[in-house]
Short mmCIF file of C-alpha atoms in Angstrom, two decimals:
data_model
loop_
_atom_site.label_atom_id
_atom_site.label_comp_id
_atom_site.label_asym_id
_atom_site.label_seq_id
_atom_site.Cartn_x
_atom_site.Cartn_y
_atom_site.Cartn_z
CA PHE A 1 6.99 -7.19 -1.24
CA MET A 2 3.54 -6.37 -2.67
CA LYS A 3 2.55 -10.05 -2.46
CA GLU A 4 3.25 -9.95 1.28
CA LEU A 5 1.39 -6.65 1.66
CA ARG A 6 -1.63 -7.99 -0.31
CA PRO A 7 -2.97 -4.59 -1.42
CA GLU A 8 -6.76 -4.26 -1.56
CA ASN A 9 -7.05 -0.64 -2.72
CA ILE A 10 -5.00 2.21 -4.15
CA GLU A 11 -4.10 3.44 -0.65
CA ASP A 12 -2.35 0.12 0.04
CA ILE A 13 -0.37 0.41 -3.20
CA ILE A 14 0.68 3.98 -2.36
CA ALA A 15 1.88 2.83 1.07
CA GLY A 16 3.76 -0.07 -0.54
CA VAL A 17 5.57 2.29 -2.92
CA ALA A 18 6.54 4.60 -0.04
CA LEU A 19 7.82 1.70 2.09
CA TYR A 20 9.69 -0.23 -0.62
CA ARG A 21 12.93 1.72 -0.29
CA PRO A 22 16.17 0.97 1.60
CA GLY A 23 15.40 3.46 4.40
CA PRO A 24 11.89 2.55 5.55
CA TYR A 25 12.00 -1.13 4.63
CA GLY A 26 12.57 -2.15 8.25
CA PHE A 27 9.23 -0.58 9.22
CA HIS A 28 7.18 -2.54 6.69
CA SER A 29 6.54 -5.39 9.15
CA GLU A 30 4.45 -3.06 11.36
CA VAL A 31 2.23 -2.25 8.39
CA TYR A 32 1.89 -5.98 7.58
CA LYS A 33 0.83 -6.76 11.16
CA GLY A 34 -1.76 -4.00 11.26
CA LYS A 35 -3.23 -4.90 7.89
CA ARG A 36 -3.54 -8.61 8.64
CA ASN A 37 -4.79 -8.17 12.20
CA PRO A 38 -6.50 -4.79 12.75
CA GLY A 39 -7.09 -5.76 16.39
CA LEU A 40 -3.37 -5.25 17.06
CA ILE A 41 -3.47 -1.58 15.99
CA THR A 42 -3.32 0.94 18.84
CA TYR A 43 -3.50 4.74 18.62
CA ASP A 44 -1.81 7.08 21.12
CA CYS A 45 -4.88 9.31 21.20
CA PRO A 46 -8.28 9.45 19.44
CA GLU A 47 -7.22 12.52 17.43
CA ILE A 48 -4.49 10.60 15.59
CA LYS A 49 -6.69 7.67 14.45
CA PRO A 50 -8.23 9.32 11.32
CA ILE A 51 -4.74 10.42 10.22
CA LEU A 52 -3.09 6.97 10.46
CA GLU A 53 -6.08 4.70 9.75
CA ASN A 54 -5.22 4.25 6.05
CA THR A 55 -1.68 3.13 6.91
CA TYR A 56 -2.68 0.73 9.71
CA GLY A 57 -1.49 2.88 12.60
CA CYS A 58 1.96 3.69 11.15
CA ILE A 59 3.39 7.02 10.01
CA VAL A 60 4.37 6.56 6.37
CA TYR A 61 4.10 9.96 4.64
CA GLN A 62 5.33 13.51 5.18
CA GLU A 63 1.75 14.70 4.69
CA GLN A 64 0.71 12.68 7.77
CA VAL A 65 3.27 14.54 9.90
CA MET A 66 1.89 17.86 8.65
CA GLN A 67 -1.64 16.79 9.58
CA ILE A 68 -0.55 15.50 13.02
CA VAL A 69 1.05 18.82 14.03
CA ARG A 70 -1.98 20.73 12.71
CA ASP A 71 -4.71 18.60 14.29
CA LEU A 72 -2.97 17.75 17.58
CA ALA A 73 -0.96 20.94 18.28
CA GLY A 74 -2.79 23.59 16.25
CA TYR A 75 -0.06 24.41 13.72
CA SER A 76 -0.94 26.50 10.67
CA MET A 77 -0.59 25.06 7.13
CA GLY A 78 2.57 27.10 6.55
CA ARG A 79 4.15 26.18 9.88
CA SER A 80 3.39 22.47 9.37
CA ASP A 81 5.22 22.62 6.06
CA LEU A 82 8.32 23.99 7.83
CA VAL A 83 8.27 20.86 10.03
CA ARG A 84 7.90 18.68 6.90
CA ARG A 85 10.88 20.37 5.26
CA ALA A 86 13.04 19.94 8.36
CA MET A 87 12.20 16.24 8.41
CA SER A 88 12.75 15.69 4.69
CA LYS A 89 16.20 17.31 5.00
CA LYS A 90 16.97 15.32 8.18
CA LYS A 91 17.65 18.49 10.25
CA ALA A 92 17.69 16.90 13.72
CA SER A 93 18.44 20.15 15.61
CA VAL A 94 15.49 21.97 14.03
CA MET A 95 13.18 19.02 14.71
CA GLU A 96 14.23 18.80 18.38
CA LYS A 97 13.71 22.55 18.82
CA GLU A 98 10.21 22.18 17.34
CA ARG A 99 9.32 19.62 20.06
CA GLN A 100 8.73 22.46 22.56
CA ASN A 101 6.23 24.11 20.24
CA PHE A 102 4.47 20.80 19.53
CA VAL A 103 4.10 19.70 23.17
CA TYR A 104 3.80 23.00 25.09
CA GLY A 105 2.84 25.46 22.36
CA ASN A 106 4.19 28.90 21.48
CA GLU A 107 1.85 31.79 22.20
CA GLU A 108 3.96 34.32 20.28
CA GLU A 109 3.72 32.25 17.10
CA GLY A 110 0.10 31.28 17.61
CA ILE A 111 0.69 27.56 18.35
CA PRO A 112 -1.59 26.20 21.13
CA GLY A 113 0.39 22.92 21.57
CA CYS A 114 -0.83 19.42 22.44
CA ILE A 115 -1.31 19.98 26.19
CA ALA A 116 -3.60 22.95 25.58
CA LYS A 117 -5.66 20.76 23.21
CA GLY A 118 -6.16 18.03 25.81
CA ILE A 119 -3.30 15.61 25.04
CA ASP A 120 -1.06 14.80 28.01
CA GLU A 121 2.67 15.55 27.99
CA ALA A 122 3.88 11.92 27.90
CA THR A 123 1.62 11.04 24.96
CA ALA A 124 2.63 14.18 23.06
CA ASN A 125 6.34 13.42 23.53
CA HIS A 126 5.83 9.80 22.46
CA ILE A 127 4.07 10.91 19.27
CA TYR A 128 6.87 13.38 18.57
CA ASP A 129 9.48 10.63 19.11
CA GLU A 130 7.70 8.56 16.47
CA MET A 131 7.80 11.51 14.09
CA ILE A 132 11.55 11.88 14.73
CA ASP A 133 11.99 8.19 13.81
CA PHE A 134 9.89 8.79 10.72
CA ALA A 135 12.30 11.54 9.64
CA LYS A 136 14.83 8.78 8.86
CA TYR A 137 12.71 7.60 5.93
CA ALA A 138 10.41 10.55 5.16
CA PHE A 139 8.61 10.30 1.81
CA ASN A 140 5.82 12.45 0.40
CA LYS A 141 2.54 10.77 -0.44
CA SER A 142 1.93 12.73 -3.64
CA HIS A 143 5.16 11.34 -5.09
CA ALA A 144 4.29 7.77 -4.08
CA ALA A 145 0.75 8.19 -5.44
CA CYS A 146 2.06 8.99 -8.93
CA TYR A 147 4.07 5.75 -9.03
CA ALA A 148 1.20 3.79 -7.47
CA VAL A 149 -1.32 4.90 -10.10
CA VAL A 150 1.08 3.96 -12.91
CA ALA A 151 1.76 0.61 -11.20
CA TYR A 152 -1.98 -0.04 -10.86
CA GLN A 153 -2.68 0.87 -14.49
CA THR A 154 0.24 -1.29 -15.66
CA ALA A 155 -0.89 -4.27 -13.58
CA TYR A 156 -4.48 -3.86 -14.81
CA LEU A 157 -3.43 -3.81 -18.46
CA ARG A 158 -1.06 -6.74 -18.03
CA CYS A 159 -3.80 -8.78 -16.33
CA TYR A 160 -6.79 -7.99 -18.58
CA TYR A 161 -5.13 -6.94 -21.87
CA PRO A 162 -1.82 -8.87 -21.90
CA ALA A 163 -1.40 -8.96 -25.70
CA GLU A 164 -2.02 -5.21 -26.07
CA PHE A 165 0.20 -4.45 -23.07
CA PHE A 166 3.18 -6.46 -24.32
CA ALA A 167 2.74 -5.20 -27.90
CA ALA A 168 3.05 -1.61 -26.67
CA LEU A 169 5.94 -2.51 -24.36
CA MET A 170 7.91 -4.26 -27.12
CA THR A 171 7.27 -1.37 -29.52
CA SER A 172 8.87 0.99 -26.98
CA PHE A 173 11.96 -1.27 -26.87
CA MET A 174 12.01 -2.16 -30.57
CA ASP A 175 15.56 -0.85 -31.03
CA ASN A 176 16.82 -2.99 -28.14
CA GLN A 177 17.02 -6.59 -29.40
CA GLY A 178 18.02 -7.93 -26.00
CA LYS A 179 14.94 -6.46 -24.30
CA THR A 180 12.69 -7.54 -27.18
CA ALA A 181 13.97 -11.12 -26.95
CA GLU A 182 13.38 -11.10 -23.19
CA TYR A 183 9.78 -9.89 -23.58
CA ILE A 184 9.07 -12.40 -26.35
CA ASP A 185 10.15 -15.13 -23.94
CA VAL A 186 7.74 -13.72 -21.31
CA VAL A 187 4.92 -13.42 -23.87
CA LYS A 188 5.32 -17.07 -24.87
CA SER A 189 5.14 -18.09 -21.21
CA PHE A 190 1.72 -16.38 -21.11
CA GLY A 191 0.60 -18.58 -24.00
CA ILE A 192 0.42 -15.62 -26.39
CA LYS A 193 1.53 -16.35 -29.95
CA ILE A 194 4.09 -14.17 -31.75
CA LEU A 195 3.22 -13.77 -35.44
CA PRO A 196 5.70 -12.82 -38.19
CA PRO A 197 5.73 -9.30 -39.69
CA ASP A 198 3.24 -10.08 -42.48
CA VAL A 199 3.54 -7.44 -45.22
CA ASN A 200 -0.25 -7.37 -45.68
CA SER A 201 -1.27 -6.94 -42.04
CA ALA A 202 1.67 -5.81 -39.87
CA GLU A 203 1.97 -2.23 -38.62
CA ILE A 204 5.11 -0.15 -38.05
CA GLY A 205 5.42 -1.43 -34.47
CA PHE A 206 4.08 -4.50 -32.69
CA SER A 207 0.30 -4.89 -32.99
CA VAL A 208 -2.42 -7.28 -31.83
CA SER A 209 -4.20 -9.69 -34.18
CA ASP A 210 -6.86 -12.08 -32.81
CA GLY A 211 -5.22 -12.25 -29.40
CA ALA A 212 -1.72 -12.80 -30.83
CA ILE A 213 1.07 -10.23 -31.18
CA ARG A 214 2.15 -9.36 -34.71
CA TYR A 215 5.80 -8.39 -35.19
CA GLY A 216 6.37 -4.82 -36.45
CA LEU A 217 7.54 -4.12 -40.01
CA SER A 218 10.14 -1.56 -38.94
CA ALA A 219 11.87 -4.12 -36.68
CA VAL A 220 12.94 -6.16 -39.72
CA LYS A 221 16.63 -5.68 -40.55
CA GLY A 222 17.27 -3.23 -43.39
CA VAL A 223 13.73 -1.81 -43.31
CA GLY A 224 13.34 0.96 -40.74
CA ARG A 225 10.41 3.22 -39.96
CA SER A 226 10.21 5.18 -43.24
CA ALA A 227 10.28 2.04 -45.43
CA ALA A 228 7.65 0.39 -43.21
CA LEU A 229 5.46 3.47 -43.59
CA GLN A 230 5.85 3.28 -47.39
CA ILE A 231 4.60 -0.34 -47.37
CA ILE A 232 1.61 0.54 -45.18
CA ASN A 233 0.70 3.54 -47.36
CA GLU A 234 0.98 1.39 -50.50
CA ARG A 235 -1.45 -1.12 -48.95
CA LYS A 236 -3.91 1.64 -48.07
CA LEU A 237 -3.76 3.31 -51.50
CA HIS A 238 -3.78 0.27 -53.81
CA GLY A 239 -5.02 -2.57 -51.63
CA PRO A 240 -3.30 -5.67 -50.22
CA PHE A 241 -0.45 -7.32 -52.12
CA LYS A 242 -1.96 -10.11 -54.24
CA ASP A 243 1.08 -12.37 -54.26
CA PHE A 244 4.85 -12.24 -53.88
CA GLU A 245 5.48 -10.89 -57.39
CA ASP A 246 2.93 -8.12 -56.83
CA PHE A 247 4.60 -7.24 -53.51
CA VAL A 248 8.10 -6.98 -55.01
CA MET A 249 6.90 -5.06 -58.08
CA ARG A 250 5.08 -2.48 -55.96
CA VAL A 251 7.62 -1.91 -53.16
CA THR A 252 10.74 -1.62 -55.34
CA ASP A 253 9.27 1.69 -56.53
CA LYS A 254 9.26 2.83 -52.91
CA GLY A 255 13.01 2.56 -52.39
CA ILE A 256 12.96 -0.88 -50.76
CA ASN A 257 15.94 -2.84 -52.07
CA ARG A 258 16.50 -6.52 -52.78
CA ARG A 259 18.19 -7.24 -49.44
CA ALA A 260 15.31 -5.74 -47.46
CA ILE A 261 12.83 -7.86 -49.47
CA GLU A 262 14.90 -10.97 -48.72
CA TYR A 263 14.88 -10.08 -45.02
CA PHE A 264 11.08 -9.89 -45.16
CA VAL A 265 11.04 -13.39 -46.65
CA GLN A 266 13.50 -14.71 -44.04
CA ALA A 267 11.41 -13.18 -41.24
CA GLY A 268 8.26 -14.94 -42.47
CA GLY A 269 6.71 -11.67 -43.65
CA THR A 270 5.51 -13.22 -46.94
CA ASP A 271 4.49 -16.67 -45.63
CA SER A 272 0.81 -15.92 -46.32
CA MET A 273 1.61 -15.78 -50.05
CA LYS A 274 2.03 -18.78 -52.36
CA GLY A 275 5.47 -20.41 -52.35
CA ASN A 276 8.03 -21.32 -49.71
CA ARG A 277 10.83 -19.06 -48.48
CA ARG A 278 13.56 -20.62 -50.64
CA GLU A 279 11.43 -20.20 -53.78
CA LYS A 280 10.71 -16.54 -52.98
CA ILE A 281 14.35 -15.68 -52.33
CA ALA A 282 15.31 -17.33 -55.64
CA MET A 283 12.52 -15.45 -57.42
CA THR A 284 13.33 -11.99 -56.00
CA PRO A 285 16.14 -11.00 -58.45
CA MET A 286 14.01 -12.17 -61.43
CA ILE A 287 11.15 -9.87 -60.39
CA ILE A 288 13.48 -6.93 -59.71
CA ASP A 289 15.15 -7.37 -63.13
CA SER A 290 11.73 -7.52 -64.79
CA LYS A 291 10.67 -4.35 -62.98
CA ALA A 292 13.88 -2.58 -64.04
CA LYS A 293 13.31 -3.50 -67.71
CA GLU A 294 9.72 -2.35 -67.46
CA LYS A 295 10.91 0.98 -66.07
CA VAL A 296 13.42 1.42 -68.93
CA ASN A 297 10.72 0.66 -71.51
CA SER A 298 8.34 3.06 -69.81
CA MET A 299 10.94 5.84 -69.93
CA ALA A 300 11.46 5.12 -73.64
CA GLY A 301 7.73 5.53 -74.21
CA GLN A 302 7.06 1.84 -74.91
CA MET A 303 3.89 0.25 -73.58
CA THR A 304 4.19 -2.77 -71.31
CA LEU A 305 2.17 -5.97 -71.68
CA ALA A 306 0.14 -4.94 -68.62
CA ASP A 307 -0.65 -1.61 -70.30
CA LEU A 308 -1.86 -3.39 -73.43
CA LEU A 309 -3.90 -6.17 -71.86
CA GLY A 310 -4.54 -4.95 -68.32
CA GLU A 311 -3.01 -6.44 -65.17
CA ASP A 312 -5.93 -8.83 -64.53
CA ASN A 313 -6.12 -10.13 -68.10
CA LYS A 314 -5.70 -13.94 -68.37
CA GLU A 315 -3.34 -13.62 -71.35
CA ALA A 316 -1.13 -11.20 -69.42
CA ALA A 317 -1.04 -13.64 -66.51
CA GLU A 318 0.54 -16.26 -68.79
CA PHE A 319 3.56 -13.96 -69.25
CA ARG A 320 4.15 -13.48 -65.51
CA ILE A 321 7.33 -14.79 -63.89
CA THR A 322 7.04 -18.44 -62.92
CA MET A 323 8.04 -19.28 -59.37
CA PRO A 324 10.74 -21.98 -59.35
CA LYS A 325 9.91 -25.30 -57.67
CA LEU A 326 12.44 -25.70 -54.85
CA THR A 327 12.60 -27.66 -51.60
CA GLU A 328 12.16 -25.49 -48.51
CA PHE A 329 15.12 -24.71 -46.25
CA THR A 330 15.69 -27.05 -43.32
CA LYS A 331 14.22 -26.11 -39.93
CA GLY A 332 17.67 -25.09 -38.72
CA GLU A 333 18.24 -22.88 -41.79
CA LEU A 334 14.82 -21.24 -41.40
CA LEU A 335 15.57 -20.38 -37.78
CA GLN A 336 19.03 -19.05 -38.64
CA PHE A 337 17.55 -16.81 -41.35
CA GLU A 338 14.93 -15.52 -38.90
CA LYS A 339 17.67 -14.58 -36.50
CA GLU A 340 19.56 -12.81 -39.28
CA ALA A 341 16.47 -10.80 -40.24
CA LEU A 342 15.05 -10.07 -36.79
CA GLY A 343 17.99 -10.39 -34.42
CA PHE A 344 16.59 -13.54 -32.77
CA TYR A 345 14.56 -16.65 -33.50
CA LEU A 346 10.81 -16.15 -33.95
CA SER A 347 9.03 -19.36 -34.96
CA GLY A 348 11.13 -21.56 -32.69
CA HIS A 349 14.62 -21.95 -31.26
CA PRO A 350 17.41 -24.49 -31.86
CA LEU A 351 17.27 -25.20 -28.12
CA ASP A 352 13.53 -25.98 -28.02
CA GLU A 353 14.05 -29.74 -28.12
CA PHE A 354 16.37 -29.47 -25.10
CA SER A 355 13.99 -27.38 -22.97
CA ASP A 356 13.59 -30.12 -20.32
CA ALA A 357 17.35 -30.53 -19.94
CA ILE A 358 17.77 -26.76 -19.69
CA LYS A 359 15.04 -26.43 -17.04
CA ALA A 360 16.65 -29.18 -14.97
CA ASN A 361 20.17 -27.73 -15.06
CA VAL A 362 20.22 -24.00 -15.81
CA SER A 363 20.04 -21.51 -12.93
CA ALA A 364 20.62 -18.26 -14.87
CA SER A 365 19.99 -16.87 -18.35
CA SER A 366 22.05 -14.45 -20.42
CA PHE A 367 19.59 -11.71 -19.44
CA ASP A 368 20.69 -12.05 -15.81
CA PHE A 369 24.22 -10.99 -16.84
CA ARG A 370 23.09 -7.75 -18.51
CA ARG A 371 23.70 -4.43 -16.79
CA ASP A 372 20.61 -2.23 -16.80
CA PRO A 373 21.56 1.01 -18.61
CA GLU A 374 19.40 3.12 -16.28
CA SER A 375 20.05 1.66 -12.83
CA GLY A 376 23.45 0.08 -13.56
CA ASN A 377 22.30 -3.06 -11.73
CA VAL A 378 22.85 -6.71 -12.68
CA ASN A 379 20.54 -9.51 -11.51
CA LEU A 380 23.46 -11.70 -10.39
CA ARG A 381 25.88 -10.98 -7.54
CA ASN A 382 29.62 -10.86 -8.14
CA LYS A 383 31.16 -14.33 -7.45
CA GLN A 384 27.70 -15.98 -7.47
CA ARG A 385 27.86 -19.55 -8.80
CA VAL A 386 25.43 -20.41 -11.59
CA THR A 387 24.91 -22.80 -14.50
CA ILE A 388 24.06 -21.52 -17.96
CA GLY A 389 23.24 -23.53 -21.07
CA GLY A 390 23.13 -22.83 -24.78
CA ILE A 391 24.89 -22.89 -28.14
CA ILE A 392 28.50 -21.78 -28.58
CA THR A 393 28.50 -19.12 -31.32
CA GLU A 394 32.11 -17.95 -31.09
CA VAL A 395 35.41 -19.15 -29.61
CA LYS A 396 38.52 -16.95 -29.42
CA THR A 397 41.68 -18.51 -28.02
CA LYS A 398 44.62 -16.68 -26.49
CA ILE A 399 48.04 -17.60 -25.07
CA THR A 400 48.52 -16.24 -21.54
CA SER A 401 51.56 -14.00 -21.18
CA ARG A 402 52.74 -15.40 -17.84
CA GLN A 403 52.28 -19.18 -18.17
CA GLN A 404 52.21 -19.35 -21.97
CA LYS A 405 49.11 -21.55 -21.78
CA GLN A 406 46.00 -21.47 -23.91
CA MET A 407 42.69 -20.01 -22.68
CA ALA A 408 39.45 -19.04 -24.45
CA PHE A 409 36.78 -16.35 -24.64
CA VAL A 410 33.47 -17.97 -25.54
CA GLN A 411 30.15 -16.47 -26.65
CA LEU A 412 27.25 -18.66 -25.49
CA GLU A 413 23.76 -18.06 -26.85
CA ASP A 414 20.67 -19.13 -24.92
CA MET A 415 16.93 -18.52 -25.43
CA VAL A 416 17.12 -14.76 -24.76
CA GLY A 417 20.59 -13.58 -25.75
CA THR A 418 24.33 -14.05 -25.43
CA VAL A 419 26.77 -14.12 -22.53
CA GLU A 420 30.58 -14.03 -22.55
CA VAL A 421 32.35 -16.92 -20.82
CA ILE A 422 36.04 -16.83 -19.86
CA VAL A 423 37.73 -20.24 -19.85
CA PHE A 424 41.08 -20.13 -18.07
CA PRO A 425 43.92 -22.59 -18.93
CA ASN A 426 43.16 -25.14 -16.19
CA VAL A 427 39.61 -25.69 -17.53
CA PHE A 428 40.51 -25.15 -21.19
CA GLU A 429 43.08 -27.95 -21.18
CA ILE A 430 40.49 -30.48 -19.98
CA LYS A 431 37.43 -29.25 -21.90
CA LYS A 432 38.85 -27.81 -25.15
CA SER A 433 37.25 -30.59 -27.24
CA LEU A 434 33.82 -29.17 -26.30
CA LEU A 435 34.71 -25.60 -27.25
CA THR A 436 33.61 -25.59 -30.89
CA GLU A 437 31.03 -23.42 -32.64
CA ASP A 438 27.45 -24.77 -32.73
CA ARG A 439 28.19 -27.12 -29.81
CA LYS A 440 25.41 -27.18 -27.20
CA VAL A 441 26.86 -27.08 -23.69
CA PHE A 442 26.17 -26.38 -20.03
CA ILE A 443 28.76 -24.19 -18.30
CA TYR A 444 29.07 -24.02 -14.52
CA GLY A 445 31.07 -21.22 -12.94
CA TYR A 446 31.00 -17.94 -11.03
CA VAL A 447 29.93 -14.45 -12.04
CA ASP A 448 32.51 -11.75 -12.76
CA GLY A 449 30.69 -8.45 -12.29
CA THR A 450 33.72 -6.22 -11.73
CA GLY A 451 33.61 -4.31 -15.04
CA ASP A 452 31.35 -1.45 -16.12
CA GLY A 453 29.59 -3.49 -18.82
CA ASP A 454 27.65 -6.74 -18.67
CA SER A 455 28.82 -9.40 -16.24
CA LYS A 456 30.75 -12.44 -17.49
CA LEU A 457 30.97 -16.06 -16.39
CA ILE A 458 34.27 -17.61 -15.29
CA ALA A 459 34.01 -21.30 -16.22
CA ASP A 460 34.67 -23.98 -13.62
CA ASN A 461 33.34 -26.87 -15.69
CA ILE A 462 31.79 -27.51 -19.09
CA TYR A 463 29.46 -30.33 -20.14
CA SER A 464 27.91 -31.27 -23.46
CA PHE A 465 24.12 -31.56 -23.54
CA GLU A 466 24.61 -35.28 -24.20
CA GLU A 467 26.17 -35.63 -20.73
CA ALA A 468 23.00 -34.46 -18.98
CA PRO A 469 21.67 -37.51 -17.09
CA LYS A 470 18.38 -38.72 -18.50
CA GLU A 471 15.68 -41.12 -17.42
CA LEU A 472 13.62 -43.09 -19.93
CA TRP A 473 9.98 -43.71 -19.03
CA LEU A 474 8.01 -46.47 -20.76
CA GLN A 475 4.27 -46.64 -20.17
CA PHE A 476 2.17 -49.81 -20.49
CA GLU A 477 -1.58 -50.26 -20.15
CA SER A 478 -1.17 -52.98 -17.52
CA LYS A 479 1.26 -55.47 -16.01
CA GLU A 480 -0.07 -58.07 -18.42
CA SER A 481 0.67 -55.93 -21.49
CA PHE A 482 4.19 -55.26 -20.16
CA LEU A 483 4.88 -58.98 -19.66
CA ASP A 484 3.68 -59.66 -23.22
CA LEU A 485 6.35 -57.31 -24.58
CA GLN A 486 9.05 -57.75 -21.93
CA GLN A 487 11.37 -59.85 -24.11
CA LYS A 488 11.29 -57.24 -26.89
CA VAL A 489 11.82 -54.45 -24.36
CA ASP A 490 14.81 -56.28 -22.86
CA ARG A 491 16.29 -56.79 -26.34
CA VAL A 492 16.13 -53.05 -27.18
CA ILE A 493 17.66 -52.20 -23.79
CA TYR A 494 20.48 -54.72 -24.33
CA GLU A 495 21.26 -53.21 -27.77
CA HIS A 496 21.48 -49.67 -26.34
CA GLN A 497 23.33 -50.11 -23.06
CA GLY A 498 24.44 -46.92 -21.32
CA SER A 499 24.10 -44.89 -18.12
CA ASP A 500 20.53 -43.52 -18.40
CA PHE A 501 18.06 -45.23 -16.08
CA VAL A 502 14.80 -46.80 -17.28
CA SER A 503 11.47 -46.72 -15.43
CA ILE A 504 8.30 -48.64 -16.28
CA TYR A 505 4.84 -47.24 -15.51
CA LEU A 506 1.81 -49.56 -15.42
CA ARG A 507 -1.26 -47.40 -15.93
CA LYS A 508 -3.96 -49.82 -14.73
CA GLU A 509 -2.10 -50.71 -11.53
CA LYS A 510 -0.69 -47.15 -11.14
CA ALA A 511 2.63 -48.78 -10.33
CA VAL A 512 6.23 -47.77 -11.12
CA LYS A 513 9.09 -50.23 -11.63
CA ASN A 514 12.62 -48.78 -11.69
CA LEU A 515 14.94 -51.06 -13.65
CA ASP A 516 18.36 -51.99 -12.25
CA ARG A 517 21.57 -50.13 -13.11
CA ASN A 518 22.65 -53.03 -15.36
CA GLN A 519 19.58 -52.28 -17.51
CA ALA A 520 20.47 -48.61 -18.04
CA VAL A 521 20.50 -47.35 -21.64
CA HIS A 522 22.05 -44.67 -23.80
CA VAL A 523 19.12 -42.44 -24.76
CA ASN A 524 19.38 -41.43 -28.42
CA ASP A 525 17.12 -41.06 -31.47
CA ALA A 526 17.59 -44.67 -32.58
CA LEU A 527 16.54 -46.02 -29.17
CA LEU A 528 13.51 -43.73 -28.97
CA LYS A 529 12.34 -44.69 -32.46
CA GLU A 530 12.52 -48.39 -31.58
CA PHE A 531 10.43 -47.97 -28.44
CA GLU A 532 7.98 -45.62 -30.17
CA HIS A 533 7.47 -48.26 -32.86
CA LEU A 534 7.05 -50.96 -30.20
CA ILE A 535 4.64 -49.28 -27.73
CA GLY A 536 3.60 -46.00 -29.39
CA GLU A 537 5.06 -42.49 -29.32
CA LYS A 538 2.77 -41.25 -26.50
CA ASN A 539 4.05 -44.04 -24.22
CA VAL A 540 7.73 -43.03 -24.46
CA LYS A 541 9.09 -40.05 -22.52
CA VAL A 542 12.52 -38.74 -21.56
CA THR A 543 13.09 -36.68 -18.42
CA TYR A 544 16.31 -34.93 -17.43
CA LYS A 545 18.17 -34.84 -14.13
CA VAL A 546 20.62 -32.33 -12.69
CA LEU A 547 24.31 -32.58 -13.60
CA LYS A 548 26.86 -32.81 -10.81
CA LYS A 549 28.60 -29.42 -10.74
CA VAL A 550 32.15 -30.64 -10.24
CA GLN A 551 34.83 -27.93 -10.16
CA ASN A 552 38.11 -28.58 -11.93
#
C-alpha cells in the first residue's frame, strides 16, 4: 500500500495510516490519482483548498470535517466537535439534521451557514454529501499521526541502523524462539552476521559488535537474566576470562552449574578461547571437581597452590588442568548442539546445502502457519495449497477408528521453525517409506486453519529431496576445450546415467548446448567430484527445478 502511495513527507504517511483500514480502503485510489497528477485535483470552492491540500483534495480525517464546517459555515470550535462526534459514531439522523445548519445557517445558535458566507446552495450540499460519505470511514488525524511517527522512526532505524534495530527487536522477543528464529532469517538476508553469545563480550540481550549482531547471554538455555548479569559483573570486576578453565573456575562461584556451562560451549560462547567444543565439554567436570576440592581445602584453612605461588606464577601454571586432545564434533553434531542450547541453529543449518532446491519448490515456511497471538491471524488461507520442505523430526502413527487404517502426524522442521503435517491413510500407504525421522522431504498439500492454534498442513503428496529434478551445468573456456575433454565427459555421464539433464556452457562463444535425454545423469556427490576433478570446482554447478505437485 505505502509503495503505491510513495510517501514523500510525514503528512503522506499519516494519510496512508488513516486510509489503510477496511472501511476507507476503497477511497485510496482518489488519493493516489491526486498525488501522482496534481492537475486532476479539483476543489468545490476556494475556501476548501487549504483544508484538503495535504490530502490531495480528499477528506481523510475527522479534523478536516471540523475545519470545513468552521471555515465554510462559521461553526464554533465546540459545535464543530459535535459534528465530528456524530460522524465518528455514524449517527446518520444527527448528521442529516445538521445539513440545514451547514447550508442555510442557524441564527439562534450563531451559525451563519455557507450561503451567508458566499458559497452557493448546490456547492454547499455537495460538500456536505462528501462529508456524509466520509462518515463511513471517519478517522482522527491525531491517532493516525502517532502511528505514522512510530512507522517513520522504525523505517529510518531499519534503513540506516539495521544491526541496532534488529538487535533491539530480537531482545524484545528473546523469550519467543519462533519470532527470534524468524528475525535471524531476516537479518541474514540483509547480510548481517549473527555472532555467538561470547562470554567475554556478549551482553544480557542482543547487542551490536562491528556491524554484526551478538547473541545475548540470557537467551542461552539454562542461563537466564540473573546468571547472565552475574557473568557480566564478574567481567567488569575482575577483567575478561583468560581461558576456559578461568571462566569455569570463576562462574561456578556465581551459581552457574555444569549444564549451563556446557550450553555456553554448545552455543559457541567459548569459541574465542583455546580448544574445540568437544575438548571443553570433556574438560568441564574436571575443572568443577578441582574447584570443589579447592573450596573444601579453603574451608579447612588450607592454602591452595595459587595462594602459595600466585595465579600468574609459571610453576603454578604447570599444575593447571590439561585440556584433553580430542577431535571436534562433526558439523551436524555442532549444529544439533547449537539448537539444543539456543532453540535453533546459529552458525548454519542442516538444510543450507539444499537452499537452491528449497527456493525452487517451497511456497510457504513454518512461520506462515503460526497464529499471531495478538491479532489471531495466520498468513495462509484455510484450504490454500502450498509446498513446504524440511527435516522430519517426529512421526506419530495412529490407526483410524472407522477404517482401521494407519495414518501419521508429522513434525517438519524448516529454516525458521516447525509445522505439523497430517498424513491421512490414502497418502500414508503410498509414502510411508519416506516418513522417518531425519528424512529431508517436500510435502505438498492444503492448509487446515480451522482450529484455534497454529494452522496445519494436510498432505496430498510427499517427495524426498533426492526426487527434486536437477540440472547439471558444465562450463568450458571454449568449444575447443570442450572437444578436447568430450570423451572423458561422455564416459562420466555414461557411468552415472539418470534423469537429471546436463547443459554445457562455452564461455568464449557464450553458447549453451543442452544434452539429449539419453545423456541425462543421476546427480550425486560421486558424479560431482569426478567433474570437479576433470574441469575444476568453479566450472560445475547444480540447479534445481520445480517438482510436479501430483495429488494422490
